[in-house]
CSV table of C-alpha atoms in Angstrom, one decimal:
chain,number,residue,atom,x,y,z
I,29,MET,CA,12.2,-10.2,25.7
I,30,ILE,CA,8.8,-9.9,23.9
I,31,TYR,CA,8.9,-9.5,20.2
I,32,ILE,CA,6.0,-7.5,18.8
I,33,SER,CA,4.9,-7.3,15.2
I,34,ASP,CA,1.8,-6.4,13.2
I,35,LEU,CA,0.3,-8.5,10.5
I,36,GLN,CA,0.7,-8.6,6.8
I,37,TYR,CA,-2.0,-9.7,4.3
I,38,PHE,CA,-1.0,-13.4,3.8
I,39,PRO,CA,2.5,-12.6,5.0
I,40,SER,CA,5.5,-12.8,2.8
I,41,ILE,CA,7.6,-16.0,3.2
I,42,ASP,CA,10.6,-14.2,4.6
I,43,TYR,CA,8.2,-12.6,7.2
I,44,ILE,CA,7.1,-16.0,8.3
I,45,ILE,CA,10.7,-17.2,8.5
I,46,THR,CA,11.6,-14.2,10.6
I,47,LEU,CA,8.7,-14.9,13.0
I,48,TYR,CA,9.6,-18.5,13.2
I,49,LYS,CA,13.1,-17.7,14.4
I,50,GLN,CA,11.8,-15.6,17.3
I,51,GLU,CA,10.3,-16.4,20.7
I,52,ASN,CA,7.2,-14.9,22.4
I,53,VAL,CA,6.0,-13.0,19.3
I,54,THR,CA,2.9,-10.9,19.9
I,55,PHE,CA,0.8,-9.3,17.2
I,56,TYR,CA,0.2,-5.8,18.5
I,57,SER,CA,-2.9,-4.2,17.0
I,58,SER,CA,-2.2,-0.7,18.5
I,59,LEU,CA,0.9,-0.1,16.5
I,60,PRO,CA,0.6,3.0,14.2
I,61,PHE,CA,-0.7,2.1,10.8
I,62,ARG,CA,2.0,2.7,8.2
I,63,LYS,CA,1.3,3.3,4.5
I,64,SER,CA,3.1,1.6,1.7
I,65,THR,CA,3.7,-1.7,3.6
I,66,PHE,CA,2.3,-5.2,3.2
I,67,ARG,CA,-0.5,-4.8,5.7
I,68,ASN,CA,-3.0,-4.4,2.9
I,69,ARG,CA,-1.3,-5.9,-0.1
I,70,LEU,CA,0.4,-9.1,-1.2
I,71,VAL,CA,2.6,-10.1,-4.1
I,72,LEU,CA,2.1,-13.2,-6.2
I,73,PRO,CA,4.1,-14.6,-9.2
I,74,GLY,CA,1.8,-14.6,-12.3
I,75,ALA,CA,2.5,-15.8,-15.8
I,76,ASN,CA,3.9,-12.4,-16.9
I,77,GLY,CA,5.6,-11.3,-13.7
I,78,LEU,CA,4.7,-10.2,-10.2
I,79,ILE,CA,1.1,-9.3,-9.4
I,80,ASN,CA,0.2,-6.9,-6.6
I,81,LEU,CA,-3.2,-7.4,-4.9
I,82,SER,CA,-4.3,-4.6,-2.6
I,83,ILE,CA,-7.1,-4.3,-0.1
I,84,PRO,CA,-8.8,-0.9,-0.2
I,85,ILE,CA,-9.1,0.9,3.1
I,86,LYS,CA,-11.3,3.7,4.3
I,87,GLY,CA,-9.4,7.0,4.2
I,88,GLY,CA,-7.0,5.6,1.6
I,89,ARG,CA,-3.5,7.1,1.8
I,90,SER,CA,-4.5,9.8,4.2
I,91,VAL,CA,-5.4,7.4,7.0
I,92,LYS,CA,-3.6,8.1,10.3
I,93,THR,CA,-4.6,5.9,13.1
I,94,ALA,CA,-3.7,2.7,15.0
I,95,TYR,CA,-3.7,-0.5,13.0
I,96,SER,CA,-6.7,-1.8,14.9
I,97,ASN,CA,-8.8,1.1,13.8
I,98,VAL,CA,-8.2,0.8,10.1
I,99,GLU,CA,-11.4,-0.3,8.3
I,100,ILE,CA,-11.7,-2.2,5.0
I,101,ASP,CA,-13.6,-0.4,2.2
I,102,TYR,CA,-16.1,-2.7,0.5
I,103,LYS,CA,-17.3,-0.3,-2.1
I,104,VAL,CA,-15.4,-2.4,-4.6
I,105,ASP,CA,-15.7,-6.2,-4.5
I,106,TRP,CA,-12.0,-6.7,-4.0
I,107,GLN,CA,-12.5,-10.1,-2.4
I,108,LYS,CA,-14.1,-11.4,-5.6
I,109,SER,CA,-11.3,-9.9,-7.6
I,110,HIS,CA,-8.5,-11.3,-5.4
I,111,LEU,CA,-10.1,-14.7,-5.4
I,112,ARG,CA,-10.3,-14.7,-9.2
I,113,SER,CA,-6.7,-13.7,-9.5
I,114,ILE,CA,-5.6,-16.5,-7.1
I,115,ALA,CA,-7.6,-19.0,-9.1
I,116,SER,CA,-6.1,-17.8,-12.3
I,117,ILE,CA,-2.5,-18.0,-11.0
I,118,TYR,CA,-2.8,-21.3,-9.1
I,119,GLY,CA,-5.4,-23.2,-11.1
I,120,ASN,CA,-2.6,-25.7,-12.0
I,121,ALA,CA,-0.8,-25.6,-8.7
I,122,PRO,CA,-0.5,-28.9,-6.8
I,123,TYR,CA,-2.7,-27.9,-3.9
I,124,PHE,CA,-5.1,-25.3,-5.3
I,125,GLU,CA,-8.0,-27.8,-5.6
I,126,TYR,CA,-7.3,-29.0,-2.1
I,127,TYR,CA,-7.7,-25.6,-0.6
I,128,LYS,CA,-10.2,-24.1,-3.2
I,129,SER,CA,-13.4,-24.4,-1.1
I,130,ASP,CA,-11.6,-23.1,2.0
I,131,LEU,CA,-10.4,-20.1,0.1
I,132,GLU,CA,-13.9,-19.4,-1.2
I,133,HIS,CA,-15.2,-19.5,2.3
I,134,LEU,CA,-12.5,-17.2,3.6
I,135,TYR,CA,-13.1,-14.6,0.9
I,136,LYS,CA,-16.8,-14.5,1.8
I,137,CYS,CA,-15.9,-13.2,5.3
I,138,ARG,CA,-16.5,-9.4,5.5
I,139,GLU,CA,-14.3,-8.3,8.5
I,140,VAL,CA,-14.7,-4.6,9.3
I,141,ASN,CA,-11.1,-4.2,10.5
I,142,LEU,CA,-8.0,-4.9,8.4
I,143,PHE,CA,-6.1,-6.3,11.4
I,144,LYS,CA,-8.8,-8.9,12.1
I,145,TRP,CA,-9.0,-9.9,8.4
I,146,ASN,CA,-5.2,-10.3,8.3
I,147,LEU,CA,-5.4,-12.4,11.4
I,148,LYS,CA,-7.9,-14.7,9.6
I,149,CYS,CA,-5.5,-15.0,6.7
I,150,PHE,CA,-2.6,-15.7,9.0
I,151,ASP,CA,-4.6,-18.4,10.8
I,152,PHE,CA,-5.6,-19.9,7.4
I,153,PHE,CA,-1.9,-20.2,6.4
I,154,MET,CA,-0.7,-21.5,9.8
I,155,SER,CA,-3.3,-24.2,10.1
I,156,ARG,CA,-3.1,-25.5,6.6
I,157,SER,CA,0.7,-25.3,6.4
I,158,LYS,CA,0.9,-27.2,9.7
I,159,LEU,CA,3.1,-24.5,11.1
I,160,SER,CA,0.5,-24.0,13.9
I,161,LYS,CA,2.0,-27.1,15.5
I,162,MET,CA,5.5,-25.6,15.4
I,163,MET,CA,4.8,-21.9,16.2
I,164,ASP,CA,2.9,-20.1,18.9
I,165,PHE,CA,1.8,-16.5,18.9
I,166,GLY,CA,-0.3,-14.1,20.9
I,167,VAL,CA,-2.5,-11.1,20.0
I,168,LEU,CA,-2.5,-8.0,22.1
I,169,TYR,CA,-5.2,-5.3,21.8
I,170,ASP,CA,-4.3,-3.4,25.0
I,171,ASN,CA,-1.1,-1.8,26.3
I,172,PHE,CA,1.9,-3.8,27.5
I,173,LYS,CA,2.6,-4.1,31.2
I,174,GLU,CA,5.1,-1.7,32.7
I,175,GLY,CA,8.5,-3.2,32.8
I,176,ASP,CA,8.0,-5.5,29.8
I,177,LEU,CA,11.1,-5.8,27.6
I,178,ILE,CA,9.9,-5.1,24.1
I,179,ARG,CA,11.5,-5.3,20.7
I,180,GLU,CA,9.5,-4.3,17.6
I,181,LEU,CA,10.2,-6.4,14.5
I,182,GLY,CA,10.2,-4.7,11.1
I,183,ASP,CA,7.2,-4.8,8.9
I,184,ASP,CA,8.5,-5.0,5.4
I,185,PHE,CA,10.3,-8.3,4.9
I,186,SER,CA,9.4,-8.9,1.3
I,187,GLY,CA,12.6,-9.9,-0.6
I,188,SER,CA,14.9,-9.3,2.3
I,189,LEU,CA,16.0,-12.9,2.6
I,190,PRO,CA,17.8,-15.1,0.0
I,191,LEU,CA,15.2,-17.9,0.1
I,192,PRO,CA,15.8,-21.5,-1.1
I,193,MET,CA,14.0,-22.4,-4.3
I,194,TYR,CA,10.8,-24.4,-4.4
I,195,PRO,CA,8.5,-25.4,-7.3
I,196,GLN,CA,6.4,-22.5,-8.6
I,197,VAL,CA,3.7,-22.5,-11.3
I,198,PHE,CA,5.4,-20.1,-13.7
I,199,SER,CA,9.0,-20.5,-12.8
I,200,ASP,CA,9.7,-21.7,-16.4
I,201,LYS,CA,8.5,-18.3,-17.7
I,202,ILE,CA,9.6,-15.8,-15.1
I,203,GLY,CA,12.1,-17.7,-13.1
I,204,PHE,CA,11.9,-18.3,-9.3
I,205,GLN,CA,10.4,-15.5,-7.3
I,206,SER,CA,11.4,-15.4,-3.7
I,207,ASN,CA,9.8,-12.2,-2.5
I,208,VAL,CA,6.2,-13.3,-2.6
I,209,SER,CA,3.3,-14.1,-0.3
I,210,SER,CA,3.2,-17.2,1.8
I,211,LEU,CA,0.0,-18.1,-0.1
I,212,ASP,CA,2.3,-19.1,-3.0
I,213,LEU,CA,4.1,-21.5,-0.7
I,214,LEU,CA,0.9,-23.1,0.4
I,215,MET,CA,-0.5,-23.5,-3.1
I,216,ASN,CA,2.7,-25.2,-4.2
I,217,LEU,CA,3.9,-27.2,-1.2
I,218,GLY,CA,0.7,-27.5,0.9
I,219,PRO,CA,1.4,-29.1,4.3
I,220,GLU,CA,5.1,-29.4,3.4
I,221,SER,CA,5.3,-25.6,3.8
I,222,ALA,CA,6.1,-26.1,7.5
I,223,SER,CA,9.2,-28.2,6.6
I,224,TYR,CA,10.3,-25.6,4.1
I,225,ILE,CA,10.0,-22.8,6.7
I,226,GLN,CA,11.9,-24.9,9.2
I,227,GLU,CA,14.7,-25.8,6.7
I,228,ALA,CA,15.0,-22.3,5.3
I,229,SER,CA,15.2,-20.9,8.8
I,230,ASN,CA,18.1,-23.3,9.7
I,231,LYS,CA,20.0,-22.3,6.5
I,232,LEU,CA,19.5,-18.6,7.1
I,233,HIS,CA,20.4,-18.8,10.8
């Protein structure tokens, strides 16, 4: 069985856990692009509640094409805005200074396609969380071979799993928020994120 999925923008934690529990996961760029998903937005817990950060795409809500063809709109400097929001939220997080320069470098990359940008973000999380040593994924840009047994995973996992608590910057103000981006996990737990994903997966098995 080959499990296929597309990519979220710094995927939600429950999305990462779902992928961790599968085998032979392949990110398939030719899936139809669906609106109102987490492909071009993420959720972070700010001082006054949850904050949504969205990547503008060419064609906006009217875009109807394969995920691999969706292009990012750079008319607005969304990268600068997103990086500023991340710095504002995580300035006091345990691992923000550790990853700050890497984040600044990432947000200077101007990928044309949303899929390739999200792949960069996924690789960023995987390598720095140390999950890259525990999980293996492929990327497919062409069609599957005839006869392959394929199962498509869902694409909107945010908030679908009852996640174990971990330290968050503003938990004393807004309580623990489980339905957030994996970037939150990285800023708070750093390389211990891999252990969290593994333990959470075992508890939710």
